mmCIF file of C-alpha atoms in Angstrom:
data_model
loop_
_atom_site.group_PDB
_atom_site.id
_atom_site.type_symbol
_atom_site.label_atom_id
_atom_site.label_comp_id
_atom_site.label_asym_id
_atom_site.label_seq_id
_atom_site.Cartn_x
_atom_site.Cartn_y
_atom_site.Cartn_z
ATOM 1 C CA GLU V 1 13.052 -23.989 6.317
ATOM 2 C CA ALA V 2 10.213 -23.004 3.672
ATOM 3 C CA GLN V 3 11.793 -20.552 1.006
ATOM 4 C CA VAL V 4 11.654 -19.333 -2.012
ATOM 5 C CA THR V 5 15.104 -19.462 -3.881
ATOM 6 C CA GLN V 6 16.326 -17.220 -6.670
ATOM 7 C CA ASN V 7 19.432 -17.523 -8.715
ATOM 8 C CA PRO V 8 21.443 -15.632 -9.434
ATOM 9 C CA ARG V 9 21.051 -12.877 -6.882
ATOM 10 C CA TYR V 10 22.982 -10.332 -8.936
ATOM 11 C CA LEU V 11 23.885 -10.294 -12.439
ATOM 12 C CA ILE V 12 25.222 -7.841 -14.890
ATOM 13 C CA THR V 13 25.125 -8.916 -18.678
ATOM 14 C CA VAL V 14 24.971 -7.484 -22.081
ATOM 15 C CA THR V 15 22.353 -6.706 -24.656
ATOM 16 C CA GLY V 16 21.642 -9.797 -26.605
ATOM 17 C CA LYS V 17 22.819 -12.245 -24.242
ATOM 18 C CA LYS V 18 19.901 -15.168 -23.009
ATOM 19 C CA LEU V 19 20.121 -15.728 -19.514
ATOM 20 C CA THR V 20 17.877 -17.528 -17.078
ATOM 21 C CA VAL V 21 16.948 -16.535 -13.443
ATOM 22 C CA THR V 22 15.848 -19.312 -11.412
ATOM 23 C CA CYS V 23 13.224 -20.027 -8.731
ATOM 24 C CA SER V 24 12.585 -22.517 -6.304
ATOM 25 C CA GLN V 25 9.770 -23.263 -3.953
ATOM 26 C CA ASN V 26 10.203 -25.928 -1.155
ATOM 27 C CA MET V 27 6.314 -25.375 -0.240
ATOM 28 C CA ASN V 28 4.919 -27.495 -2.487
ATOM 29 C CA HIS V 29 2.780 -24.446 -3.840
ATOM 30 C CA GLU V 30 0.946 -24.423 -6.642
ATOM 31 C CA TYR V 31 0.825 -21.146 -7.546
ATOM 32 C CA MET V 32 4.094 -19.089 -8.516
ATOM 33 C CA SER V 33 4.694 -15.780 -10.212
ATOM 34 C CA TRP V 34 7.522 -13.361 -11.268
ATOM 35 C CA TYR V 35 7.470 -9.350 -10.751
ATOM 36 C CA ARG V 36 9.859 -6.668 -11.213
ATOM 37 C CA GLN V 37 10.195 -4.086 -8.984
ATOM 38 C CA ASP V 38 11.393 -0.208 -10.632
ATOM 39 C CA PRO V 39 11.841 2.705 -9.047
ATOM 40 C CA GLY V 40 8.661 4.811 -8.968
ATOM 41 C CA LEU V 41 6.469 1.798 -10.845
ATOM 42 C CA GLY V 42 6.481 -0.288 -7.935
ATOM 43 C CA LEU V 43 5.951 -4.030 -8.614
ATOM 44 C CA ARG V 44 4.589 -5.384 -11.791
ATOM 45 C CA GLN V 45 3.398 -8.521 -12.275
ATOM 46 C CA ILE V 46 5.713 -10.415 -15.086
ATOM 47 C CA TYR V 47 4.178 -14.030 -15.775
ATOM 48 C CA TYR V 48 2.419 -16.657 -13.543
ATOM 49 C CA SER V 49 1.688 -19.943 -13.094
ATOM 50 C CA MET V 50 -1.542 -21.906 -11.510
ATOM 51 C CA ASN V 51 0.182 -25.210 -11.733
ATOM 52 C CA VAL V 52 2.525 -27.443 -13.839
ATOM 53 C CA GLU V 53 2.531 -26.755 -17.261
ATOM 54 C CA VAL V 54 0.096 -24.095 -16.656
ATOM 55 C CA THR V 55 1.565 -20.327 -17.192
ATOM 56 C CA ASP V 56 0.210 -17.052 -18.459
ATOM 57 C CA LYS V 57 1.173 -13.363 -18.762
ATOM 58 C CA GLY V 58 0.867 -10.984 -16.193
ATOM 59 C CA ASP V 59 1.006 -7.096 -16.804
ATOM 60 C CA VAL V 60 4.637 -6.601 -18.334
ATOM 61 C CA PRO V 61 5.725 -9.822 -20.403
ATOM 62 C CA GLU V 62 7.166 -8.592 -23.066
ATOM 63 C CA GLY V 63 10.723 -9.573 -23.154
ATOM 64 C CA TYR V 64 10.401 -12.381 -20.892
ATOM 65 C CA LYS V 65 9.554 -16.424 -21.113
ATOM 66 C CA VAL V 66 8.677 -18.796 -18.418
ATOM 67 C CA SER V 67 7.882 -22.218 -18.329
ATOM 68 C CA ARG V 68 6.970 -24.742 -15.535
ATOM 69 C CA LYS V 69 8.039 -28.064 -15.728
ATOM 70 C CA GLU V 70 8.051 -29.278 -12.091
ATOM 71 C CA LYS V 71 6.080 -27.842 -9.413
ATOM 72 C CA ARG V 72 8.774 -26.610 -7.487
ATOM 73 C CA ASN V 73 10.666 -24.744 -10.183
ATOM 74 C CA PHE V 74 9.477 -21.597 -12.039
ATOM 75 C CA PRO V 75 12.546 -20.197 -14.324
ATOM 76 C CA LEU V 76 12.331 -16.527 -16.273
ATOM 77 C CA ILE V 77 14.449 -16.307 -19.522
ATOM 78 C CA LEU V 78 15.282 -13.358 -21.328
ATOM 79 C CA GLU V 79 16.147 -14.403 -24.518
ATOM 80 C CA SER V 80 17.642 -11.077 -25.603
ATOM 81 C CA PRO V 81 17.677 -8.957 -22.380
ATOM 82 C CA SER V 82 17.846 -5.244 -23.085
ATOM 83 C CA PRO V 83 18.732 -2.498 -21.261
ATOM 84 C CA ASN V 84 14.850 -1.476 -20.465
ATOM 85 C CA GLN V 85 14.966 -5.001 -18.340
ATOM 86 C CA THR V 86 17.240 -3.478 -15.925
ATOM 87 C CA SER V 87 15.316 -4.104 -12.802
ATOM 88 C CA LEU V 88 15.325 -6.101 -9.882
ATOM 89 C CA TYR V 89 13.323 -9.175 -10.134
ATOM 90 C CA PHE V 90 11.064 -11.020 -7.448
ATOM 91 C CA CYS V 91 9.898 -14.701 -7.793
ATOM 92 C CA ALA V 92 6.752 -15.748 -5.601
ATOM 93 C CA SER V 93 4.914 -18.756 -4.542
ATOM 94 C CA SER V 94 1.300 -19.399 -2.968
ATOM 95 C CA SER V 95 -0.256 -22.348 -1.523
ATOM 96 C CA GLY V 96 -3.780 -23.094 -3.082
ATOM 97 C CA THR V 97 -5.603 -21.561 -6.247
ATOM 98 C CA GLY V 98 -3.134 -18.355 -5.329
ATOM 99 C CA TRP V 99 -6.292 -16.385 -5.081
ATOM 100 C CA THR V 100 -6.521 -16.743 -0.919
ATOM 101 C CA GLY V 101 -3.103 -17.894 0.095
ATOM 102 C CA GLU V 102 -0.502 -16.020 1.388
ATOM 103 C CA LEU V 103 2.302 -14.979 -1.056
ATOM 104 C CA PHE V 104 6.224 -15.666 0.042
ATOM 105 C CA PHE V 105 8.697 -14.037 -2.035
ATOM 106 C CA GLY V 106 12.122 -15.052 -2.659
ATOM 107 C CA GLU V 107 15.345 -12.668 -1.808
ATOM 108 C CA GLY V 108 15.230 -11.108 -5.472
ATOM 109 C CA SER V 109 17.848 -10.878 -8.715
ATOM 110 C CA ARG V 110 18.982 -7.705 -9.292
ATOM 111 C CA LEU V 111 19.850 -7.470 -13.257
ATOM 112 C CA THR V 112 21.905 -5.165 -15.251
ATOM 113 C CA VAL V 113 21.589 -4.822 -18.822
ATOM 114 C CA LEU V 114 24.306 -3.113 -20.270
ATOM 115 C CA LYS C 1 -8.700 -0.112 -12.067
ATOM 116 C CA GLN C 2 -7.721 -0.714 -8.615
ATOM 117 C CA GLU C 3 -5.205 1.595 -6.876
ATOM 118 C CA VAL C 4 -3.247 1.512 -3.942
ATOM 119 C CA THR C 5 -2.168 4.297 -2.230
ATOM 120 C CA GLN C 6 0.426 4.534 0.859
ATOM 121 C CA ILE C 7 0.573 7.544 3.146
ATOM 122 C CA PRO C 8 3.122 9.053 4.234
ATOM 123 C CA ALA C 9 5.783 8.139 1.929
ATOM 124 C CA ALA C 10 8.576 8.152 4.728
ATOM 125 C CA LEU C 11 8.206 8.525 8.464
ATOM 126 C CA SER C 12 10.980 9.106 11.010
ATOM 127 C CA VAL C 13 9.900 8.581 14.846
ATOM 128 C CA PRO C 14 12.065 7.781 17.935
ATOM 129 C CA GLU C 15 12.439 4.542 19.179
ATOM 130 C CA GLY C 16 9.679 3.394 21.364
ATOM 131 C CA GLU C 17 6.914 5.295 20.017
ATOM 132 C CA ASN C 18 3.858 3.545 18.667
ATOM 133 C CA LEU C 19 2.882 4.481 14.948
ATOM 134 C CA VAL C 20 0.383 3.515 12.407
ATOM 135 C CA LEU C 21 0.922 2.986 8.588
ATOM 136 C CA ASN C 22 -1.794 3.853 6.466
ATOM 137 C CA CYS C 23 -3.005 2.358 3.104
ATOM 138 C CA SER C 24 -5.866 3.270 1.150
ATOM 139 C CA PHE C 25 -7.316 1.240 -2.123
ATOM 140 C CA THR C 26 -10.052 2.025 -4.697
ATOM 141 C CA ASP C 27 -11.636 -0.758 -5.271
ATOM 142 C CA SER C 28 -13.306 -2.881 -2.466
ATOM 143 C CA ALA C 29 -13.780 -5.815 -4.497
ATOM 144 C CA ILE C 30 -10.623 -7.657 -3.017
ATOM 145 C CA TYR C 31 -9.582 -11.097 -1.981
ATOM 146 C CA ASN C 32 -7.297 -10.377 0.554
ATOM 147 C CA LEU C 33 -4.598 -7.547 1.605
ATOM 148 C CA GLN C 34 -0.917 -8.318 2.624
ATOM 149 C CA TRP C 35 1.657 -6.175 4.564
ATOM 150 C CA PHE C 36 5.343 -6.932 3.754
ATOM 151 C CA ARG C 37 8.660 -5.472 4.807
ATOM 152 C CA GLN C 38 11.527 -4.893 2.716
ATOM 153 C CA ASP C 39 14.644 -4.072 3.794
ATOM 154 C CA PRO C 40 17.336 -2.206 1.524
ATOM 155 C CA GLY C 41 18.188 -4.463 -1.598
ATOM 156 C CA LYS C 42 16.195 -7.503 0.239
ATOM 157 C CA GLY C 43 13.100 -9.261 -0.918
ATOM 158 C CA LEU C 44 9.821 -8.864 0.962
ATOM 159 C CA THR C 45 8.954 -10.538 3.697
ATOM 160 C CA SER C 46 5.230 -11.393 4.657
ATOM 161 C CA LEU C 47 3.984 -9.820 7.836
ATOM 162 C CA LEU C 48 0.581 -10.198 7.846
ATOM 163 C CA LEU C 49 -2.474 -11.331 5.774
ATOM 164 C CA ILE C 50 -5.889 -10.483 6.086
ATOM 165 C CA GLN C 51 -8.577 -11.853 4.235
ATOM 166 C CA SER C 52 -11.625 -10.136 2.805
ATOM 167 C CA SER C 53 -13.790 -11.638 5.836
ATOM 168 C CA GLN C 54 -11.371 -10.303 8.486
ATOM 169 C CA ARG C 55 -11.221 -7.282 10.302
ATOM 170 C CA GLU C 56 -7.657 -7.508 11.830
ATOM 171 C CA GLN C 57 -4.847 -9.470 12.248
ATOM 172 C CA THR C 58 -2.226 -9.560 15.089
ATOM 173 C CA SER C 59 1.682 -10.819 15.367
ATOM 174 C CA GLY C 60 3.510 -9.641 18.132
ATOM 175 C CA ARG C 61 3.857 -6.190 18.034
ATOM 176 C CA LEU C 62 2.025 -5.727 14.711
ATOM 177 C CA ASN C 63 -1.283 -5.576 14.345
ATOM 178 C CA ALA C 64 -3.232 -4.866 10.920
ATOM 179 C CA SER C 65 -7.025 -3.800 10.609
ATOM 180 C CA LEU C 66 -9.222 -3.758 7.419
ATOM 181 C CA ASP C 67 -11.790 -1.734 6.711
ATOM 182 C CA LYS C 68 -13.108 -2.876 3.198
ATOM 183 C CA SER C 69 -16.199 -0.826 2.728
ATOM 184 C CA SER C 70 -14.004 2.189 3.508
ATOM 185 C CA GLY C 71 -10.961 0.920 1.452
ATOM 186 C CA ARG C 72 -8.653 1.120 4.075
ATOM 187 C CA SER C 73 -6.275 -0.936 6.072
ATOM 188 C CA THR C 74 -3.578 0.236 8.974
ATOM 189 C CA LEU C 75 -0.809 -1.501 10.198
ATOM 190 C CA TYR C 76 -0.071 -0.578 13.743
ATOM 191 C CA ILE C 77 3.430 -1.308 15.269
ATOM 192 C CA ALA C 78 3.705 -1.151 19.014
ATOM 193 C CA ALA C 79 6.793 -0.009 20.950
ATOM 194 C CA SER C 80 8.600 0.618 17.992
ATOM 195 C CA GLN C 81 12.286 -0.415 17.531
ATOM 196 C CA PRO C 82 15.605 0.289 15.351
ATOM 197 C CA GLY C 83 15.244 -2.982 13.912
ATOM 198 C CA ASP C 84 12.031 -1.908 12.302
ATOM 199 C CA SER C 85 13.477 0.274 9.879
ATOM 200 C CA ALA C 86 12.562 -0.677 6.621
ATOM 201 C CA THR C 87 9.880 -0.087 3.822
ATOM 202 C CA TYR C 88 6.626 -1.359 4.452
ATOM 203 C CA LEU C 89 4.374 -2.177 1.760
ATOM 204 C CA CYS C 90 0.843 -3.373 1.606
ATOM 205 C CA ALA C 91 -0.576 -5.216 -1.341
ATOM 206 C CA VAL C 92 -4.306 -6.069 -2.019
ATOM 207 C CA ARG C 93 -5.565 -9.138 -4.331
ATOM 208 C CA PRO C 94 -8.484 -8.109 -6.226
ATOM 209 C CA LEU C 95 -11.561 -10.011 -7.597
ATOM 210 C CA GLY C 96 -12.103 -9.998 -11.113
ATOM 211 C CA SER C 97 -12.064 -11.695 -14.232
ATOM 212 C CA SER C 98 -8.597 -11.603 -15.183
ATOM 213 C CA ASN C 99 -7.755 -14.246 -12.249
ATOM 214 C CA THR C 100 -4.157 -13.758 -12.292
ATOM 215 C CA GLY C 101 -3.825 -14.110 -8.699
ATOM 216 C CA LYS C 102 -1.367 -10.957 -8.788
ATOM 217 C CA LEU C 103 -1.222 -8.380 -5.771
ATOM 218 C CA ILE C 104 -1.499 -4.388 -6.764
ATOM 219 C CA PHE C 105 1.018 -3.126 -4.722
ATOM 220 C CA GLY C 106 1.303 0.522 -2.603
ATOM 221 C CA GLN C 107 4.662 2.355 -3.161
ATOM 222 C CA GLY C 108 5.640 1.765 0.090
ATOM 223 C CA THR C 109 6.308 3.788 3.425
ATOM 224 C CA THR C 110 9.849 3.982 4.500
ATOM 225 C CA LEU C 111 10.189 3.779 8.134
ATOM 226 C CA GLN C 112 13.367 4.834 10.062
ATOM 227 C CA VAL C 113 13.072 4.559 13.949
ATOM 228 C CA LYS C 114 15.782 6.749 15.623
ATOM 229 C CA PRO C 115 17.509 5.236 18.944
#
């Protein structure tokens, strides 16, 4: 089954404790991206990747890092989480260049930073 | 700056009714428009993707139209069912030099279909 898989789905952590949210897709997509969803602000792009070893900032990259060492994986790293990073996070992938392809989303990872 | 608006924010209808969800966007320079469904606490499920050169797309009981020149899209749901209850989001992928491939999302319409 074609899917985007995120882990963990739920996480409660404390300020400053480094964490990684993994994302993996099995559709051989070149384009991958991370979004966060917040009440009243909707979905906003954090980072994106056009292909292996090619990543760039989205609209709200502060406090996050990403890497793209393999085509299928695009982990989101929070080096020193803060309470304002409490949010629902989504990983997405798309075929081709990312401009015209359909975007597929994972199930989401709900993160709470205390 | 591209902005996407969905009206109404919430909608409640009796089962069996045909309904239309509206989406408007401020800049017609887009690659495509995509409709999603989001169930509470769940991810986004892609429903329909309309490329900028297309006028409509259909999938089962769903039909989405796109009028790029007027900045509007509609999602038509035929013979609504309680299982259709969810939040429906539309999103556009803008043209332009930023080339992030990002989608600009509306705030969504929360639909409740009553048995």
